[in-house]
């Protein structure tokens, strides 16, 4: 069977066949019970001999080997993005002269570097951004003739398999589309409750614990008199100014604190993250700084880490149909579809090249 033309029915059939055969071998060699819904345990020497770890997970070793041929080409055009020395995202090379598309909200500190599939590490700069989709276009000056990806505008159907490419030959995940493409409402919040004081200024009445405002040192009783250098005259004006900011973005606040003026930088956070209990945090694990405010996403159940977002997503024919944009839950990931990416990418490349 040609793996580049696998349907999700074919993948499912091969999966069960592979697990069934391996399970039979384990039962014969270990006198164990047949495979059940529990995670099967094979002796270490069997795992070493066959080079596999038995699992009933969809993204088990055998399945990932099966879909690897689909992602080889895209994997050569997938990079790792580092911000201040820390891996923060993946990215997709979108032009042979060194342009990389990645997730914008994770690029919080300089220097920015890009590690190619062959391991080479280069400095990068931000050439263009699109706040509405959380996309950033990076440019690497030192290299040319790079492999690249092309985004297809056909959107996969519910139940379709999606392969998330990693840097190099091996994919990082296999998932299934779980919902029709849809918008995710904007949930960015500073983390304060405001009231107008007797002079009509926006006074901070409540500071949400562990919010961006809390970490920036905003105090109850502070009066917000300017947002990003623009003077604001009351509660509603401040709220409107903050409403246009997305999770992961930083806002400069000018505060009146008793007789002093205080300047602080605060990060906008996703309100759903601020509402999580400690138990929910343990269950969900780390999530992306920005996981809302998208006009259209493909939801799939691939298990990704936040720093694995930003890379290309493929269907089972090997077409690049999107870019992973957020880890929204334990088994909830969002990808921007190619139909959203392509027109914005054309504009971003034109903008970046016009500035050179």
Short mmCIF file of C-alpha atoms in Angstrom, two decimals:
data_model
loop_
_atom_site.label_atom_id
_atom_site.label_comp_id
_atom_site.label_asym_id
_atom_site.label_seq_id
_atom_site.Cartn_x
_atom_site.Cartn_y
_atom_site.Cartn_z
CA UNK A 1 0.00 0.00 0.00
CA UNK A 2 1.28 3.44 -0.86
CA UNK A 3 1.41 5.33 2.48
CA UNK A 4 0.99 8.67 0.77
CA UNK A 5 -2.54 7.65 -0.22
CA UNK A 6 -3.71 6.11 3.04
CA UNK A 7 -7.27 6.82 4.00
CA UNK A 8 -8.21 6.90 7.63
CA UNK A 9 -9.96 3.56 7.10
CA UNK A 10 -6.73 2.05 5.80
CA UNK A 11 -4.75 3.43 8.71
CA UNK A 12 -7.27 2.02 11.16
CA UNK A 13 -7.15 -1.42 9.55
CA UNK A 14 -3.36 -1.52 9.59
CA UNK A 15 -3.32 -0.33 13.17
CA UNK A 16 -5.55 -3.12 14.45
CA UNK A 17 -3.75 -5.70 12.34
CA UNK A 18 -0.36 -4.59 13.68
CA UNK A 19 -1.49 -4.55 17.30
CA UNK A 20 -3.24 -7.90 16.92
CA UNK A 21 -0.15 -9.61 15.46
CA UNK A 22 2.18 -8.16 18.07
CA UNK A 23 -0.26 -9.04 20.84
CA UNK A 24 -0.36 -12.66 19.64
CA UNK A 25 3.45 -12.83 19.72
CA UNK A 26 3.50 -11.50 23.27
CA UNK A 27 0.83 -13.98 24.42
CA UNK A 28 2.73 -16.92 22.94
CA UNK A 29 6.06 -15.88 24.37
CA UNK A 30 4.88 -14.82 27.82
CA UNK A 31 1.79 -17.00 28.37
CA UNK A 32 -0.02 -13.71 29.09
CA UNK A 33 -3.67 -12.87 28.59
CA UNK A 34 -4.71 -11.39 25.23
CA UNK A 35 -4.56 -7.64 24.73
CA UNK A 36 -7.24 -5.71 26.60
CA UNK A 37 -8.11 -2.05 27.02
CA UNK A 38 -5.25 -1.84 29.50
CA UNK A 39 -1.80 -0.74 28.30
CA UNK A 40 -0.05 -4.05 27.41
CA UNK A 41 3.28 -4.80 29.03
CA UNK A 42 5.86 -6.65 26.96
CA UNK A 43 9.12 -7.99 28.37
CA UNK A 44 12.03 -5.61 27.86
CA UNK A 45 13.86 -8.07 25.59
CA UNK A 46 10.86 -8.22 23.22
CA UNK A 47 10.64 -4.45 23.07
CA UNK A 48 14.38 -4.25 22.39
CA UNK A 49 14.29 -7.02 19.78
CA UNK A 50 11.37 -5.58 17.84
CA UNK A 51 12.26 -1.93 18.49
CA UNK A 52 8.71 -1.11 19.62
CA UNK A 53 6.65 -0.37 22.70
CA UNK A 54 3.25 -2.00 22.64
CA UNK A 55 0.41 0.43 23.14
CA UNK A 56 -3.26 0.82 22.41
CA UNK A 57 -2.73 4.54 21.84
CA UNK A 58 -3.42 5.85 18.36
CA UNK A 59 0.02 7.49 18.26
CA UNK A 60 1.90 4.36 19.32
CA UNK A 61 5.27 3.55 17.77
CA UNK A 62 3.91 1.33 15.04
CA UNK A 63 1.39 3.91 13.89
CA UNK A 64 3.94 6.71 13.92
CA UNK A 65 6.25 4.60 11.75
CA UNK A 66 3.36 4.03 9.40
CA UNK A 67 2.64 7.74 8.89
CA UNK A 68 6.27 8.88 8.90
CA UNK A 69 6.58 8.83 5.07
CA UNK A 70 3.79 11.41 4.90
CA UNK A 71 5.73 13.98 6.91
CA UNK A 72 9.30 13.54 5.66
CA UNK A 73 9.15 16.34 3.12
CA UNK A 74 7.34 18.76 5.43
CA UNK A 75 9.69 17.78 8.27
CA UNK A 76 12.69 18.98 6.28
CA UNK A 77 10.97 22.40 6.14
CA UNK A 78 10.07 22.41 9.85
CA UNK A 79 12.27 24.32 12.28
CA UNK A 80 12.60 24.86 16.00
CA UNK A 81 12.27 28.46 17.19
CA UNK A 82 14.21 29.62 20.25
CA UNK A 83 13.55 32.83 22.20
CA UNK A 84 16.38 33.92 24.53
CA UNK A 85 17.88 30.45 24.26
CA UNK A 86 14.66 28.59 25.15
CA UNK A 87 12.73 26.44 22.63
CA UNK A 88 9.30 28.08 22.41
CA UNK A 89 7.71 26.90 19.15
CA UNK A 90 8.09 25.13 15.85
CA UNK A 91 7.94 26.93 12.52
CA UNK A 92 7.47 26.18 8.83
CA UNK A 93 9.82 27.44 6.12
CA UNK A 94 7.54 29.14 3.60
CA UNK A 95 10.06 30.63 1.15
CA UNK A 96 13.41 29.35 -0.10
CA UNK A 97 15.13 32.66 0.74
CA UNK A 98 14.82 32.12 4.48
CA UNK A 99 11.29 33.05 5.59
CA UNK A 100 9.71 31.05 8.42
CA UNK A 101 6.09 31.16 9.63
CA UNK A 102 5.55 30.52 13.33
CA UNK A 103 3.44 31.34 16.42
CA UNK A 104 3.81 35.00 17.37
CA UNK A 105 2.78 35.07 21.04
CA UNK A 106 5.67 32.85 22.15
CA UNK A 107 8.35 35.23 20.80
CA UNK A 108 8.73 37.15 24.04
CA UNK A 109 12.46 37.84 24.21
CA UNK A 110 15.54 38.36 22.07
CA UNK A 111 17.64 36.90 20.66
CA UNK A 112 15.53 34.83 18.30
CA UNK A 113 17.14 31.79 16.71
CA UNK A 114 15.98 29.11 14.32
CA UNK A 115 17.29 25.52 14.29
CA UNK A 116 16.89 23.81 10.92
CA UNK A 117 16.11 20.14 10.36
CA UNK A 118 19.83 19.46 9.75
CA UNK A 119 20.72 20.95 13.14
CA UNK A 120 22.17 24.26 11.99
CA UNK A 121 21.30 27.23 14.20
CA UNK A 122 20.80 30.76 12.84
CA UNK A 123 19.82 34.17 14.16
CA UNK A 124 16.40 35.33 13.00
CA UNK A 125 14.42 38.56 13.05
CA UNK A 126 10.70 39.28 12.94
CA UNK A 127 9.83 40.48 9.43
CA UNK A 128 6.02 40.73 9.68
CA UNK A 129 3.21 39.85 12.10
CA UNK A 130 -0.54 39.27 12.03
CA UNK A 131 -1.97 39.76 15.51
CA UNK A 132 -5.42 38.45 14.60
CA UNK A 133 -4.08 35.00 13.75
CA UNK A 134 -1.06 34.96 16.11
CA UNK A 135 1.33 34.53 13.18
CA UNK A 136 4.86 35.87 12.84
CA UNK A 137 7.06 35.75 9.77
CA UNK A 138 10.74 35.35 10.66
CA UNK A 139 13.67 35.85 8.34
CA UNK A 140 17.04 34.10 8.36
CA UNK A 141 19.58 36.22 6.49
CA UNK A 142 22.42 33.72 6.17
CA UNK A 143 20.83 30.89 4.16
CA UNK A 144 19.13 30.35 0.80
CA UNK A 145 17.68 27.47 -1.22
CA UNK A 146 15.83 26.03 1.74
CA UNK A 147 13.05 23.44 1.45
CA UNK A 148 9.60 24.93 2.01
CA UNK A 149 5.96 23.98 2.51
CA UNK A 150 2.92 24.98 0.48
CA UNK A 151 -0.43 25.33 2.26
CA UNK A 152 -3.44 23.62 0.73
CA UNK A 153 -6.82 25.33 1.16
CA UNK A 154 -8.91 22.15 1.27
CA UNK A 155 -10.17 21.57 4.80
CA UNK A 156 -10.24 18.02 6.24
CA UNK A 157 -13.55 16.54 7.30
CA UNK A 158 -14.55 15.54 10.83
CA UNK A 159 -12.99 12.17 11.63
CA UNK A 160 -10.00 12.70 9.32
CA UNK A 161 -6.52 11.87 10.56
CA UNK A 162 -4.02 14.73 10.85
CA UNK A 163 -0.25 14.32 11.11
CA UNK A 164 1.77 16.99 12.92
CA UNK A 165 5.22 17.29 11.38
CA UNK A 166 8.29 17.57 13.58
CA UNK A 167 11.75 18.92 12.81
CA UNK A 168 13.25 16.25 10.58
CA UNK A 169 11.83 12.93 9.45
CA UNK A 170 9.75 11.89 12.46
CA UNK A 171 6.26 13.35 13.06
CA UNK A 172 5.42 14.53 16.57
CA UNK A 173 1.81 13.45 16.69
CA UNK A 174 -1.22 11.86 15.07
CA UNK A 175 -4.71 13.13 15.76
CA UNK A 176 -8.28 13.23 14.51
CA UNK A 177 -10.36 16.26 13.51
CA UNK A 178 -13.07 16.50 16.16
CA UNK A 179 -15.22 19.47 15.13
CA UNK A 180 -16.18 21.61 12.17
CA UNK A 181 -13.87 24.60 11.63
CA UNK A 182 -15.07 27.45 13.84
CA UNK A 183 -14.17 30.68 15.59
CA UNK A 184 -12.72 30.72 19.13
CA UNK A 185 -13.85 33.81 21.02
CA UNK A 186 -11.28 36.25 22.34
CA UNK A 187 -10.68 35.74 26.10
CA UNK A 188 -7.72 38.03 26.83
CA UNK A 189 -7.84 39.78 30.21
CA UNK A 190 -5.54 42.03 32.26
CA UNK A 191 -6.90 40.61 35.52
CA UNK A 192 -8.51 43.60 37.22
CA UNK A 193 -12.01 44.80 38.07
CA UNK A 194 -12.46 48.56 37.62
CA UNK A 195 -14.78 51.20 39.04
CA UNK A 196 -14.94 54.91 38.31
CA UNK A 197 -13.88 57.05 41.26
CA UNK A 198 -15.39 60.41 42.17
CA UNK A 199 -13.20 62.10 39.54
CA UNK A 200 -14.22 59.70 36.78
CA UNK A 201 -10.90 57.84 36.70
CA UNK A 202 -10.66 54.06 36.37
CA UNK A 203 -9.81 52.80 39.84
CA UNK A 204 -8.63 49.22 40.39
CA UNK A 205 -11.14 47.57 42.72
CA UNK A 206 -9.93 43.94 42.44
CA UNK A 207 -6.67 42.37 41.25
CA UNK A 208 -7.07 38.76 40.11
CA UNK A 209 -4.46 36.48 41.79
CA UNK A 210 -1.69 35.22 39.47
CA UNK A 211 -2.91 37.45 36.64
CA UNK A 212 -0.70 39.63 34.47
CA UNK A 213 -1.77 42.64 36.53
CA UNK A 214 -0.89 40.86 39.77
CA UNK A 215 2.56 39.84 38.55
CA UNK A 216 3.21 43.37 37.23
CA UNK A 217 2.54 44.83 40.69
CA UNK A 218 -0.80 46.54 40.05
CA UNK A 219 -2.47 47.25 43.41
CA UNK A 220 -6.03 47.73 44.57
CA UNK A 221 -6.70 51.46 44.61
CA UNK A 222 -4.40 52.27 41.66
CA UNK A 223 -5.94 54.48 39.00
CA UNK A 224 -5.22 53.60 35.38
CA UNK A 225 -4.71 56.88 33.55
CA UNK A 226 -3.05 55.68 30.32
CA UNK A 227 -2.85 52.48 28.27
CA UNK A 228 0.15 52.08 25.93
CA UNK A 229 0.82 55.80 26.21
CA UNK A 230 -2.73 56.87 25.32
CA UNK A 231 -4.54 58.79 28.04
CA UNK A 232 -7.81 57.17 29.12
CA UNK A 233 -10.42 58.99 31.14
CA UNK A 234 -12.54 56.31 32.77
CA UNK A 235 -13.55 52.70 33.29
CA UNK A 236 -15.18 52.14 29.90
CA UNK A 237 -12.36 53.79 27.99
CA UNK A 238 -9.76 51.62 29.73
CA UNK A 239 -11.82 48.48 29.11
CA UNK A 240 -12.16 49.31 25.41
CA UNK A 241 -8.41 49.93 25.13
CA UNK A 242 -7.61 46.59 26.79
CA UNK A 243 -10.23 44.65 24.85
CA UNK A 244 -8.21 44.90 21.65
CA UNK A 245 -5.23 43.07 23.17
CA UNK A 246 -4.71 39.33 22.80
CA UNK A 247 -3.41 36.80 25.35
CA UNK A 248 0.38 36.78 25.38
CA UNK A 249 0.66 40.47 24.47
CA UNK A 250 2.16 43.03 26.85
CA UNK A 251 0.48 46.31 27.76
CA UNK A 252 2.16 49.41 29.19
CA UNK A 253 0.07 50.96 31.97
CA UNK A 254 0.45 54.37 33.55
CA UNK A 255 -0.93 54.30 37.09
CA UNK A 256 -1.75 57.00 39.59
CA UNK A 257 -0.83 55.60 43.03
CA UNK A 258 -1.62 58.09 45.78
CA UNK A 259 0.59 61.08 44.86
CA UNK A 260 2.95 59.15 42.56
CA UNK A 261 2.86 58.06 38.92
CA UNK A 262 3.89 54.44 38.32
CA UNK A 263 4.71 52.79 34.98
CA UNK A 264 4.32 49.01 34.66
CA UNK A 265 4.37 46.35 31.92
CA UNK A 266 1.67 43.69 32.30
CA UNK A 267 0.93 40.60 30.24
CA UNK A 268 -2.56 39.89 28.95
CA UNK A 269 -3.62 36.35 29.95
CA UNK A 270 -6.33 34.02 28.73
CA UNK A 271 -9.19 34.30 31.22
CA UNK A 272 -9.84 30.55 31.13
CA UNK A 273 -6.32 29.90 32.38
CA UNK A 274 -6.78 32.42 35.17
CA UNK A 275 -9.93 30.58 36.32
CA UNK A 276 -8.36 27.11 36.49
CA UNK A 277 -8.02 25.33 39.79
CA UNK A 278 -4.76 23.64 40.80
CA UNK A 279 -6.32 20.26 40.03
CA UNK A 280 -7.35 21.40 36.54
CA UNK A 281 -3.82 22.68 35.92
CA UNK A 282 -2.40 19.27 36.86
CA UNK A 283 -4.86 17.48 34.58
CA UNK A 284 -4.52 19.79 31.58
CA UNK A 285 -0.78 20.40 31.86
CA UNK A 286 0.93 23.40 30.29
CA UNK A 287 -1.14 25.24 27.68
CA UNK A 288 -0.32 27.90 25.14
CA UNK A 289 -0.23 31.54 26.27
CA UNK A 290 -2.73 32.32 23.56
CA UNK A 291 -5.47 29.79 22.98
CA UNK A 292 -8.36 32.05 21.96
CA UNK A 293 -9.23 34.89 19.62
CA UNK A 294 -9.08 33.01 16.31
CA UNK A 295 -11.53 33.55 13.45
CA UNK A 296 -11.32 29.93 12.30
CA UNK A 297 -9.52 26.85 13.62
CA UNK A 298 -9.33 23.13 13.00
CA UNK A 299 -9.73 21.31 16.30
CA UNK A 300 -7.94 17.97 16.65
CA UNK A 301 -6.97 15.72 19.52
CA UNK A 302 -3.23 15.43 18.95
CA UNK A 303 -1.34 15.62 22.24
CA UNK A 304 1.14 18.49 21.81
CA UNK A 305 3.28 20.57 24.14
CA UNK A 306 3.06 24.38 23.81
CA UNK A 307 6.55 24.51 22.27
CA UNK A 308 5.42 22.00 19.60
CA UNK A 309 2.89 24.49 18.18
CA UNK A 310 3.79 26.52 15.11
CA UNK A 311 4.61 23.59 12.84
CA UNK A 312 2.79 22.23 9.78
CA UNK A 313 -0.19 19.84 9.88
CA UNK A 314 -0.77 17.30 7.10
CA UNK A 315 -3.66 15.17 5.95
CA UNK A 316 -3.27 11.50 5.02
CA UNK A 317 -2.39 12.34 1.42
CA UNK A 318 0.59 14.39 2.59
CA UNK A 319 -0.90 17.84 1.86
CA UNK A 320 -0.08 20.62 4.35
CA UNK A 321 -3.57 21.72 5.44
CA UNK A 322 -2.71 23.96 8.37
CA UNK A 323 -0.36 25.18 11.08
CA UNK A 324 -0.70 24.15 14.74
CA UNK A 325 -1.43 27.38 16.61
CA UNK A 326 -2.35 26.42 20.20
CA UNK A 327 -2.43 23.66 22.78
CA UNK A 328 -5.83 24.41 24.28
CA UNK A 329 -6.29 21.37 26.53
CA UNK A 330 -4.96 17.95 27.45
CA UNK A 331 -6.23 16.49 24.17
CA UNK A 332 -7.40 19.65 22.41
CA UNK A 333 -5.17 21.35 19.85
CA UNK A 334 -6.03 24.10 17.39
CA UNK A 335 -4.61 24.52 13.89
CA UNK A 336 -5.08 27.46 11.56
CA UNK A 337 -6.40 26.08 8.24
CA UNK A 338 -4.55 26.74 5.01
CA UNK A 339 -7.48 28.79 3.73
CA UNK A 340 -6.75 31.37 6.45
CA UNK A 341 -2.97 31.17 6.22
CA UNK A 342 -2.41 31.49 2.46
CA UNK A 343 -3.78 35.02 1.84
CA UNK A 344 -2.12 36.36 5.00
CA UNK A 345 1.18 34.71 4.11
CA UNK A 346 1.19 36.33 0.65
CA UNK A 347 0.65 39.74 2.25
CA UNK A 348 3.31 39.14 4.91
CA UNK A 349 5.93 38.10 2.36
CA UNK A 350 5.18 41.15 0.22
CA UNK A 351 5.41 43.40 3.28
CA UNK A 352 8.70 41.84 4.45
CA UNK A 353 10.39 41.98 1.06
CA UNK A 354 9.31 45.58 0.49
CA UNK A 355 11.22 46.57 3.65
CA UNK A 356 14.52 45.01 2.58
#
